[in-house]
Short mmCIF file of C-alpha atoms and ligand atoms in Angstrom, two decimals:
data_model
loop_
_atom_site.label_atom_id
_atom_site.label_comp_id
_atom_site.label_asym_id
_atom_site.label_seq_id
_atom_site.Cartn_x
_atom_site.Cartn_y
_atom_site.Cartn_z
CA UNK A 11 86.31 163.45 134.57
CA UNK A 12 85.96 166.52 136.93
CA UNK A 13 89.75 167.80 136.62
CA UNK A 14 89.23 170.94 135.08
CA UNK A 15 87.44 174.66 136.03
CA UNK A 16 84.43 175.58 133.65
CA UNK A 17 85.27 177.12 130.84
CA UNK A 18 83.67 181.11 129.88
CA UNK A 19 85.20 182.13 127.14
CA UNK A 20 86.34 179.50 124.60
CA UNK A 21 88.77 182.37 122.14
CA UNK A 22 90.71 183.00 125.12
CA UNK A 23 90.53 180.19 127.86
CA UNK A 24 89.86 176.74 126.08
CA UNK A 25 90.32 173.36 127.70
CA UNK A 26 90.93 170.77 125.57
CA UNK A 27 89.86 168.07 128.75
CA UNK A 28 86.48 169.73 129.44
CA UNK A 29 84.05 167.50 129.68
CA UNK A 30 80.92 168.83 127.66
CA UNK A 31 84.39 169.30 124.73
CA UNK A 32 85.37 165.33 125.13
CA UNK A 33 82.32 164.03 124.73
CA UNK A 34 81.18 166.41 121.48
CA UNK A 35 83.85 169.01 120.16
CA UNK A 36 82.58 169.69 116.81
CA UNK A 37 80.12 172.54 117.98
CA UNK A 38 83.23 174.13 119.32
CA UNK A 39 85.39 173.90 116.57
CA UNK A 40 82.57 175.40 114.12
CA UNK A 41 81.74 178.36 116.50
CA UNK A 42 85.57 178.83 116.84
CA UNK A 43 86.33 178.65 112.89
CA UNK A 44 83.56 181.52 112.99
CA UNK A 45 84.89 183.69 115.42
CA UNK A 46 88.11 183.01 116.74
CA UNK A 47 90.09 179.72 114.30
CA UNK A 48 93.07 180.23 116.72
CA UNK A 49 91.92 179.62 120.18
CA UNK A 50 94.18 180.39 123.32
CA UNK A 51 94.73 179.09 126.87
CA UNK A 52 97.15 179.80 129.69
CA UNK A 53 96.18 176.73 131.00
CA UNK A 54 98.67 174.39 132.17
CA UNK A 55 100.82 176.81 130.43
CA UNK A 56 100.46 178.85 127.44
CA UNK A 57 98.47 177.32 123.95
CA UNK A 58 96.93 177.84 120.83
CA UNK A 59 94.59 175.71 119.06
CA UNK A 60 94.19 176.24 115.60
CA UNK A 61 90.85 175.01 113.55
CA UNK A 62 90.91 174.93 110.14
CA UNK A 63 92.47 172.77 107.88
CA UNK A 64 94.83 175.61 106.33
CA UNK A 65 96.41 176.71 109.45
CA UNK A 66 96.77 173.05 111.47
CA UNK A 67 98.83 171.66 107.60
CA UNK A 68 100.69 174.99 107.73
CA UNK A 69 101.51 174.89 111.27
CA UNK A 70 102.91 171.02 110.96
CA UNK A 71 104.94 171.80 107.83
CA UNK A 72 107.17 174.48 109.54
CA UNK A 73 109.05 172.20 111.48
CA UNK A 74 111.63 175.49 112.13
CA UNK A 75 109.30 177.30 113.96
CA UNK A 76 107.22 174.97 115.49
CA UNK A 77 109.29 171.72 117.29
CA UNK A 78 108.28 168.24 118.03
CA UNK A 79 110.75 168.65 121.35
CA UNK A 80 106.99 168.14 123.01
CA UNK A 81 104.57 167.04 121.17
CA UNK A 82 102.22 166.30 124.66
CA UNK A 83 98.87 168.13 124.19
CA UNK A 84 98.88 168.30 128.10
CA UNK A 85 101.71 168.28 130.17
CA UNK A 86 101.37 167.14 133.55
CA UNK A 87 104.25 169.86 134.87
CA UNK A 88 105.28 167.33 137.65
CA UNK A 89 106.31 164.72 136.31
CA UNK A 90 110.05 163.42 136.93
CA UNK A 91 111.86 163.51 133.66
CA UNK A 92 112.74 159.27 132.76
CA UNK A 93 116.11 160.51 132.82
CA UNK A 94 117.43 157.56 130.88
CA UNK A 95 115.73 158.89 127.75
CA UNK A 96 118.34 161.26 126.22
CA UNK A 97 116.82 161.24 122.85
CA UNK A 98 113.17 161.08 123.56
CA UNK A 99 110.61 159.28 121.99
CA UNK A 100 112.61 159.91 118.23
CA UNK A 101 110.82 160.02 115.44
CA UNK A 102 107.83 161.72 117.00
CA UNK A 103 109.74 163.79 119.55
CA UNK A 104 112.72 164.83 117.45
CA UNK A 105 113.49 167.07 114.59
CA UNK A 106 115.65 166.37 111.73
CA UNK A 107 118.92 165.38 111.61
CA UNK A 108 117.53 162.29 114.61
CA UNK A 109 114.24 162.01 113.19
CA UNK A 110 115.00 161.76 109.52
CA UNK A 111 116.81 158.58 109.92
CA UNK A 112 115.10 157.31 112.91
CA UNK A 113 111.93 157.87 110.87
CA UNK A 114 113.63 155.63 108.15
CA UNK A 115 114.75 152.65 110.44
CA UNK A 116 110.65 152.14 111.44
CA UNK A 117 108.68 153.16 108.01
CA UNK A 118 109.80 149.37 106.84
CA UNK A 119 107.95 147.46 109.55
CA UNK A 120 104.72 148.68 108.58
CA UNK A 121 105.13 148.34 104.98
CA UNK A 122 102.07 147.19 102.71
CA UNK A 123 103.33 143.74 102.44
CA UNK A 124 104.72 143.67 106.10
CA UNK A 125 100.75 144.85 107.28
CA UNK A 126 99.58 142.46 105.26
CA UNK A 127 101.25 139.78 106.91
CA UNK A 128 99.71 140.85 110.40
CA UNK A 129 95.96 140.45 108.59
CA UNK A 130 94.84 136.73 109.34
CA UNK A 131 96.59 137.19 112.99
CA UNK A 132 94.28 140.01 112.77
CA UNK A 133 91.22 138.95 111.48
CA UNK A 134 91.77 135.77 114.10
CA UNK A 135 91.69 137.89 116.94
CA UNK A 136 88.74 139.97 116.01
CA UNK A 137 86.43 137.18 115.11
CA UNK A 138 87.14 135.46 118.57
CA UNK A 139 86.96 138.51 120.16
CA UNK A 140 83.36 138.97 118.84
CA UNK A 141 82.44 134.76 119.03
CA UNK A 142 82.79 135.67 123.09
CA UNK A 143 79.76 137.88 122.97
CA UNK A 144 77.25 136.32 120.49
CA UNK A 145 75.23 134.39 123.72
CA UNK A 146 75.41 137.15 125.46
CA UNK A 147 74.26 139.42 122.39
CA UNK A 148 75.88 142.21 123.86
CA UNK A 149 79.75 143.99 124.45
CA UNK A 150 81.44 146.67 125.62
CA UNK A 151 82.50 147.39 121.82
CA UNK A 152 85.08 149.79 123.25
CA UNK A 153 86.38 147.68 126.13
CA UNK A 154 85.44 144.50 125.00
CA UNK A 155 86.57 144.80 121.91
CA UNK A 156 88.03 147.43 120.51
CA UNK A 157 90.89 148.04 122.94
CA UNK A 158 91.74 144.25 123.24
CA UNK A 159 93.09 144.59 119.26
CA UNK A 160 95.91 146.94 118.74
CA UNK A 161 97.99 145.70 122.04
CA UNK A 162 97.74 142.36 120.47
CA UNK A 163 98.96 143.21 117.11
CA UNK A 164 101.67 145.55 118.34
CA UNK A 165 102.55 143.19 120.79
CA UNK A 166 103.17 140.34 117.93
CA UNK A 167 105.26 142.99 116.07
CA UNK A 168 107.84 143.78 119.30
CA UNK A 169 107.39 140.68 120.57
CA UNK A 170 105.32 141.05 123.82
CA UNK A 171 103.18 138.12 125.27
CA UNK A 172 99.73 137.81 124.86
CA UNK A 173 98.92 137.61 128.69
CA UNK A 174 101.12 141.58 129.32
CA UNK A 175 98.43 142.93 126.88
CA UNK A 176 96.21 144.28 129.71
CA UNK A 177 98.81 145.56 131.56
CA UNK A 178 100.60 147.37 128.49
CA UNK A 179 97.15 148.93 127.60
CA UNK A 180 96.92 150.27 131.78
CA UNK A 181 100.23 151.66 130.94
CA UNK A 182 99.44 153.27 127.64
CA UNK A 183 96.56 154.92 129.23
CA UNK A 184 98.40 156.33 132.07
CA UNK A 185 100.73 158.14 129.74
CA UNK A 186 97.79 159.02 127.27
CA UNK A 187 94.75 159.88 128.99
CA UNK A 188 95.91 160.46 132.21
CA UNK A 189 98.78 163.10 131.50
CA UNK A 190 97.41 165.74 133.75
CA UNK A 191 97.76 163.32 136.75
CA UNK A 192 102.02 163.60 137.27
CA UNK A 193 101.77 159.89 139.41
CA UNK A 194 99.59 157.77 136.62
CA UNK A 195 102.08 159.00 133.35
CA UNK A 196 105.04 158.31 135.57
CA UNK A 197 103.79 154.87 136.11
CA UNK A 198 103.10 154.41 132.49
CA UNK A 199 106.40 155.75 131.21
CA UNK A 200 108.26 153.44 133.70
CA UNK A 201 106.18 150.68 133.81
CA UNK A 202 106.50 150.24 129.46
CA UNK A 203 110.16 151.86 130.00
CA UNK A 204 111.60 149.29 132.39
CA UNK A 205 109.51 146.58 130.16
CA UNK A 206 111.32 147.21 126.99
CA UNK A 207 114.52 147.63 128.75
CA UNK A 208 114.58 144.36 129.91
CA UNK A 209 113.71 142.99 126.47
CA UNK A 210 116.44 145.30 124.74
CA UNK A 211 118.97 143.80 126.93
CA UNK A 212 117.94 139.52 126.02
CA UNK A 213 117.71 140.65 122.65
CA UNK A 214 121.39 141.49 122.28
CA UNK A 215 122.79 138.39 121.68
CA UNK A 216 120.04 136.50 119.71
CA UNK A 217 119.13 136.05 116.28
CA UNK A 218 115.14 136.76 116.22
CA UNK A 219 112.61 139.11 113.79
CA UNK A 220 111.50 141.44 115.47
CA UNK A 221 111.35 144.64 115.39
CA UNK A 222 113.97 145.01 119.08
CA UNK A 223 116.48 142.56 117.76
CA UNK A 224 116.39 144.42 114.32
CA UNK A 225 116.88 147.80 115.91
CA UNK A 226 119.96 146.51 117.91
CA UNK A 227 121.65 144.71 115.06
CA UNK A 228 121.20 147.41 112.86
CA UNK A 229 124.25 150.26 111.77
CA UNK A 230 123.39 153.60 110.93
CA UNK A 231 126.45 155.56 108.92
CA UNK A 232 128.86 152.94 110.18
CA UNK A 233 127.54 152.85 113.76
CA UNK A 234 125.58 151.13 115.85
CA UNK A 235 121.96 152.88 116.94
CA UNK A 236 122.32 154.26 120.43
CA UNK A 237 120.61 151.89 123.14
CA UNK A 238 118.74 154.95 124.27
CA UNK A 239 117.47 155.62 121.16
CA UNK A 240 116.56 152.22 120.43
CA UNK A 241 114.47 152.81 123.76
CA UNK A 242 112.86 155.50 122.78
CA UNK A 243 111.91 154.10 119.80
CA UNK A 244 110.35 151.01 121.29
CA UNK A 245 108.56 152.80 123.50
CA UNK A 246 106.91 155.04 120.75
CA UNK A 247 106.01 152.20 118.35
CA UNK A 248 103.81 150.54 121.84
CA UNK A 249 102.78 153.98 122.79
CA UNK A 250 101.79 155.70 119.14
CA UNK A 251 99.18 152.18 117.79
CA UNK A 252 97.55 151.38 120.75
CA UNK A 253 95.07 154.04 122.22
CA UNK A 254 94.70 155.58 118.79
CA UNK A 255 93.87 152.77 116.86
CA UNK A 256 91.49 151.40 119.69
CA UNK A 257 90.08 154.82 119.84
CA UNK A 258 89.82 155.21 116.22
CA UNK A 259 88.05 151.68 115.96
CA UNK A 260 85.78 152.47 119.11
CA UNK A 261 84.43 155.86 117.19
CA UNK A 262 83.84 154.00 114.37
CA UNK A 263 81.56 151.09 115.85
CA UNK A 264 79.60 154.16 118.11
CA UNK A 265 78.96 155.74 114.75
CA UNK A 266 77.44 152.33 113.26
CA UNK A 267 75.59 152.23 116.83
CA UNK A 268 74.04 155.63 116.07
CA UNK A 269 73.71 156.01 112.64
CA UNK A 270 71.30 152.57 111.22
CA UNK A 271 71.13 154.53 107.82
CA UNK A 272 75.50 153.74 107.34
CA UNK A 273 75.15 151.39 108.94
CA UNK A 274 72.91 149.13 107.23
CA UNK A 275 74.36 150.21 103.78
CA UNK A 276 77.82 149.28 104.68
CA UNK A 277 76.16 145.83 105.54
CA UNK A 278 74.42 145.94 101.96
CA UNK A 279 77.62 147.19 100.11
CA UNK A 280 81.16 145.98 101.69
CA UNK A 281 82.46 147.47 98.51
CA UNK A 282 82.14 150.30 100.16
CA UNK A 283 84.58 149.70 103.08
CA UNK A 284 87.99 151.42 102.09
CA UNK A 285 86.36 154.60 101.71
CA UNK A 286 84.26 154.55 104.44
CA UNK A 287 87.47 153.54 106.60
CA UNK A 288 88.96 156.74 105.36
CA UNK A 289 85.60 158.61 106.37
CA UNK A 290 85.55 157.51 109.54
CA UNK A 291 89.55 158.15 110.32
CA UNK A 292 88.55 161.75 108.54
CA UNK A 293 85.11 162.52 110.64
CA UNK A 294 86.70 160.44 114.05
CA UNK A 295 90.13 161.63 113.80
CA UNK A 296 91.50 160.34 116.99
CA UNK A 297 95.10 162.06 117.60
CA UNK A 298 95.79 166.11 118.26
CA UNK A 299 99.57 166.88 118.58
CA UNK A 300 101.81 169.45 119.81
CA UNK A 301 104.42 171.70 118.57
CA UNK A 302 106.71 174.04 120.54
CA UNK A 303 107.36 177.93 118.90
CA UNK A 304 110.66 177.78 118.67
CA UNK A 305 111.33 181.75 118.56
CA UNK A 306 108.94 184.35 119.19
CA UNK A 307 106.74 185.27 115.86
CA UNK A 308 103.44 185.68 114.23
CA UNK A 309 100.67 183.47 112.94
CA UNK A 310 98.12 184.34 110.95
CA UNK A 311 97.83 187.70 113.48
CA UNK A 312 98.76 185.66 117.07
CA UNK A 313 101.67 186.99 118.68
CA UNK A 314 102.68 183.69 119.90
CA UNK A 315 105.95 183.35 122.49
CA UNK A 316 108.83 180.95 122.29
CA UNK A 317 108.01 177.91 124.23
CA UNK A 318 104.20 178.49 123.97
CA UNK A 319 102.50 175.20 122.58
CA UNK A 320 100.67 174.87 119.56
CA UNK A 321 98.03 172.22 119.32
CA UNK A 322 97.69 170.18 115.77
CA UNK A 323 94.00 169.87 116.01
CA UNK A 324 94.34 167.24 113.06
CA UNK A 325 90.77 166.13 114.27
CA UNK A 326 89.28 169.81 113.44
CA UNK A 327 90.70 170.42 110.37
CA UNK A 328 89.30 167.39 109.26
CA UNK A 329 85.67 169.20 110.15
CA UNK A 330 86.68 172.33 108.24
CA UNK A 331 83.84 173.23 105.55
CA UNK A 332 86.47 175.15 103.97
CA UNK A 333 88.43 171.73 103.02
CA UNK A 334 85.62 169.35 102.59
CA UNK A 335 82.02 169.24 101.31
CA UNK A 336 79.13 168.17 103.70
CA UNK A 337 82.17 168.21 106.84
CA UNK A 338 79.97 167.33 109.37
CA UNK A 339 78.36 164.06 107.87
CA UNK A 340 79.71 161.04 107.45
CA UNK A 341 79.74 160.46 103.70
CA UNK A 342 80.78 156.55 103.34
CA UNK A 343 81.44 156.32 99.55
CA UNK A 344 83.26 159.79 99.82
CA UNK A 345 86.02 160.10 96.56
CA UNK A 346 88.18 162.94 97.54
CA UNK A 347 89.54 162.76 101.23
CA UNK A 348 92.54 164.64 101.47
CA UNK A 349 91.81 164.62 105.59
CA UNK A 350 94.87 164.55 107.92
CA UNK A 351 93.55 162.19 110.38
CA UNK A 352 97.75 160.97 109.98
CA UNK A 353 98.62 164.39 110.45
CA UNK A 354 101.08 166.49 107.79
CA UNK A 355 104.47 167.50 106.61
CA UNK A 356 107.64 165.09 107.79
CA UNK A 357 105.76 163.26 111.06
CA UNK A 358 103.19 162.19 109.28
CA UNK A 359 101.79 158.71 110.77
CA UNK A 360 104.55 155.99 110.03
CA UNK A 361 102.13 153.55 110.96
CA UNK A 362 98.96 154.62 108.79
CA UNK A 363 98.96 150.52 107.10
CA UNK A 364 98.98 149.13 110.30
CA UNK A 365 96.12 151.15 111.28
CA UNK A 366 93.82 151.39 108.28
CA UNK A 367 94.69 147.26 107.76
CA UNK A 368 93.17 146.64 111.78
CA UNK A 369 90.62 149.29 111.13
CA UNK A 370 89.18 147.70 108.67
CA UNK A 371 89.39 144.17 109.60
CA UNK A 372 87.78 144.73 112.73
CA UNK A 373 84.91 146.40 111.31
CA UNK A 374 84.58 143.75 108.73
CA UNK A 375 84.66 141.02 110.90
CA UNK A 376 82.02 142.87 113.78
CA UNK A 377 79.63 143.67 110.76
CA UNK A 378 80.04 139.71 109.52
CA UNK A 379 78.72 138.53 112.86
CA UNK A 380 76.98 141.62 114.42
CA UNK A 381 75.39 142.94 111.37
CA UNK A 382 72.78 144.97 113.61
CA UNK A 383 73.62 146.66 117.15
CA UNK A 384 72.61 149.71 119.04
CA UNK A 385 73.65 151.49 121.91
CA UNK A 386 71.90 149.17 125.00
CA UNK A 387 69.69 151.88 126.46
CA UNK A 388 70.23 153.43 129.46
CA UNK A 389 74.04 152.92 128.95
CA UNK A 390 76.19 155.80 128.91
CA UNK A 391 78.83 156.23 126.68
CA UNK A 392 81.64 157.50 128.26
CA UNK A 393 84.82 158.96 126.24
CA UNK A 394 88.33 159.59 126.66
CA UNK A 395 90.19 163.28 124.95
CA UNK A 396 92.98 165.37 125.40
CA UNK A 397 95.56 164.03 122.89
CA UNK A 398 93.70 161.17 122.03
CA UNK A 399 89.79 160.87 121.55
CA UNK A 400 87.71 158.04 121.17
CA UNK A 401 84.78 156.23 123.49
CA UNK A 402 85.95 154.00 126.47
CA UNK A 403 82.85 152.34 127.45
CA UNK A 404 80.17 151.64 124.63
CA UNK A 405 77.51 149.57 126.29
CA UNK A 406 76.10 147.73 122.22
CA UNK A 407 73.10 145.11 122.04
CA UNK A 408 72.98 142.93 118.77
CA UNK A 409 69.72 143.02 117.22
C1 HEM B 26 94.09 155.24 113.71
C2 HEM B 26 95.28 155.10 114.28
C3 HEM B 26 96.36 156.14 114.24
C4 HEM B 26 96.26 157.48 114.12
C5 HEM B 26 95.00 158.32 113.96
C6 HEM B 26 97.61 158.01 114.16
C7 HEM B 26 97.92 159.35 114.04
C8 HEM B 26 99.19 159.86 113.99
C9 HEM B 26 99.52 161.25 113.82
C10 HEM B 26 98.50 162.37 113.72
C11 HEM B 26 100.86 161.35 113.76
C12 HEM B 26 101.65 162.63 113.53
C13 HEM B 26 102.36 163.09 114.74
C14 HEM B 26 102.91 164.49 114.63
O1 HEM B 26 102.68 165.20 113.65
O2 HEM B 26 103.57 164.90 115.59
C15 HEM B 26 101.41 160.03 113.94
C16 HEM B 26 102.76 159.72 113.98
C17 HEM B 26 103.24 158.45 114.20
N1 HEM B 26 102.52 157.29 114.30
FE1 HEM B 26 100.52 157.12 114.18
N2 HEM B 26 98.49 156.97 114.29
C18 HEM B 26 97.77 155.81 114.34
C19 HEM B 26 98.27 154.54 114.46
C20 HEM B 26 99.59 154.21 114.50
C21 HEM B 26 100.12 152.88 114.56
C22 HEM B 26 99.29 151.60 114.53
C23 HEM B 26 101.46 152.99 114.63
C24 HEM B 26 102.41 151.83 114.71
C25 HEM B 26 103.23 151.66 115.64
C26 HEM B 26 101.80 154.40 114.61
C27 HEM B 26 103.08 154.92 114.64
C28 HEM B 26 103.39 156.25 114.49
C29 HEM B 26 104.76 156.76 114.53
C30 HEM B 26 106.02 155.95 114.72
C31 HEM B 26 104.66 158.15 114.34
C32 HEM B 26 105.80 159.15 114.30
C33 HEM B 26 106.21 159.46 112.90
C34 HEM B 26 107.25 160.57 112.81
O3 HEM B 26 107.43 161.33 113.77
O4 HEM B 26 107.89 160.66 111.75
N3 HEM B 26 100.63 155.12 114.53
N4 HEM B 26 100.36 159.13 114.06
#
């Protein structure tokens, strides 16, 4: 990565896209829970990073003090605001009244029975995704396949072509990974923002089932939803299931590369598979969020400013001894798993089905054909953090 000055003192001068921290943060998070649990930066502004479980589900429930008006764990400070998007990215940028019943409009799209409509489009996808490499008897699990499946799923559910999936995924990134570099997230934002647009606008006049044509020929109180709001929430729903599902399906095939001990059991016992789906969103958590103080105040001693950023470190209070027995393994039949890999309080994930349902099917359908794999050696796994973390090349052999 490169972008970033070494970091001295972690209490008072973290940086969340520091190299050595992307690739392994969990040292840092227990030395921090020790020492200091509410890390600061003036970084790219000012920013505190809470890690333990208490204070990141106590920091997301007070949704008066601490605003999703920017929820970006890095801003890129140049960036041209879209100006077109008046309302944000509502739910996950908004607080109540706008996100209550924007919140309300998506939660039925990912349903139970809805997700489990998506599964055998689903498990299609994943099996021929891994049927391309069984010759070869090796992927890129993260490239290869791990990113190609939430695009393709998403895409089904807003009704984007197969072929745009690459490009949607270069535009995700741009926003996601890439949001200290002002050019790359304005190309993202624009490039899925002028996409949608376009697809709003041939919507309007047709009969069709998905979720666009729903959004438009929908009333809220009496009224029609605002286009712009309808914009921002199309954008969200591509933005918010594609890097973190990839991400959270990418950890979880580098942990069966590393670990032969879990993974050979959860070849021996599938039974096993919801909860270890729930360990491995718990252990991997993929998504930290931010909050905005909305007035100056106190936290748990930090004399924190109006406008400074707080960072829901869902991933580290998932970690947190204090919450969870043996935090640092990976426990696959694990019974109680209260983690917050969703995050907490009213923003909680609206899309948690979606993700657990492709989650597991594509680790069910890797382990059906690729029941043994490693990391190919000499490969170097190479991982993407900042608000979302999860490997982006992961060089696997099968035998
Ligand atoms: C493993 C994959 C996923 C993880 C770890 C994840 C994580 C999260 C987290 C932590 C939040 C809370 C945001 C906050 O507190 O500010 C959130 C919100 C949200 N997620 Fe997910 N997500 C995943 C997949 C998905 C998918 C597949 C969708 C479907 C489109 C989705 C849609 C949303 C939406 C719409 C919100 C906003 C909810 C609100 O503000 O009320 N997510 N997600």
């Amino acid at each position: 990565m490169g972008r970033t000055e070494p970091v001295d003192d972690w209490a008072s001068d973290f940086d969340v896209l520091d190299e050595e921290y992307v690739r392994d943060p969990f040292p840092r998070w227990d030395e921090l829970r020790r020492t200091c649990p509410i890390a600061r930066t003036d970084r790219r502004g000012r920013a505190w990073l809470p890690t333990t479980y208490a204070d990141v589900t106590a920091l997301a429930k007070d949704v008066e003090h601490f605003s999703s008006s920017n929820t970006s764990v890095i801003d890129s400070g140049e960036v041209e605001e879209t100006p077109i998007l008046t309302y944000g990215l509502p739910p996950i940028t908004s607080d109540p009244p706008l996100h209550t019943w924007t919140r309300r409009l998506l939660l039925p799209w990912f349903s139970h029975t809805r997700v489990a409509g998506y599964e055998p489009m689903t498990r299609a996808l994943c099996r021929s995704l891994v049927d391309a490499h069984l010759t070869d008897g090796r992927a890129d699990a993260a490239a290869d396949y791990a990113q190609q499946i939430p695009v393709r799923v998403i895409g089904a559910i807003l009704g984007i072509p197969d072929e745009l999936s690459d490009t949607f995924t270069g535009w995700v990134r741009d926003v996601l990974e890439f949001a200290d570099d002002p050019q790359r997230v304005e190309r993202g934002m624009w490039g899925i923002g002028h996409y949608l647009w376009t697809r709003i606008n041939e919507r309007r006049a047709l009969d069709g089932d998905d979720l666009l044509t729903y959004l438009l020929h929908t009333d809220v109180e009496g009224r029609p939803v605002d286009d712009m709001v309808i914009l921002g929430m199309a954008i969200l729903t591509m933005i918010a299931g594609i890097d973190t599902t990839w991400s959270a399906i990418g950890s979880s095939l580098w942990h069966l590369a590393t670990h032969d001990d879990d993974r050979a059991r959860l070849v021996a016992e599938p039974v096993l598979m919801d909860t270890a789906v729930e360990e491995l969103l718990r252990a991997y958590a993929p998504v930290t969020m931010a909050r905005a103080v909305t007035t100056d105040l106190e936290f748990r001693g930090c004399p924190m400013r109006r406008g400074d950023k707080v960072l829901l470190n869902f991933p580290a209070a998932n970690r947190d001894p204090a919450a969870f027995d043996r935090a640092d393994e990976v426990v696959l039949d694990r019974q109680e798993n209260r983690h917050v890999a969703f995050g907490s309080g009213i923003h909680r994930c609206a899309g948690s089905n979606l993700a657990r349902m492709e989650l597991r099917v594509a680790l069910e359908e890797w382990l059906d054909r690729v029941p043994v794999f490693h990391l190919a050696e000499g490969s170097e796994v190479t991982w993407a953090g900042g608000q979302v973390r999860g490997p982006r090349s992961l060089d696997v052999v099968f035998h």
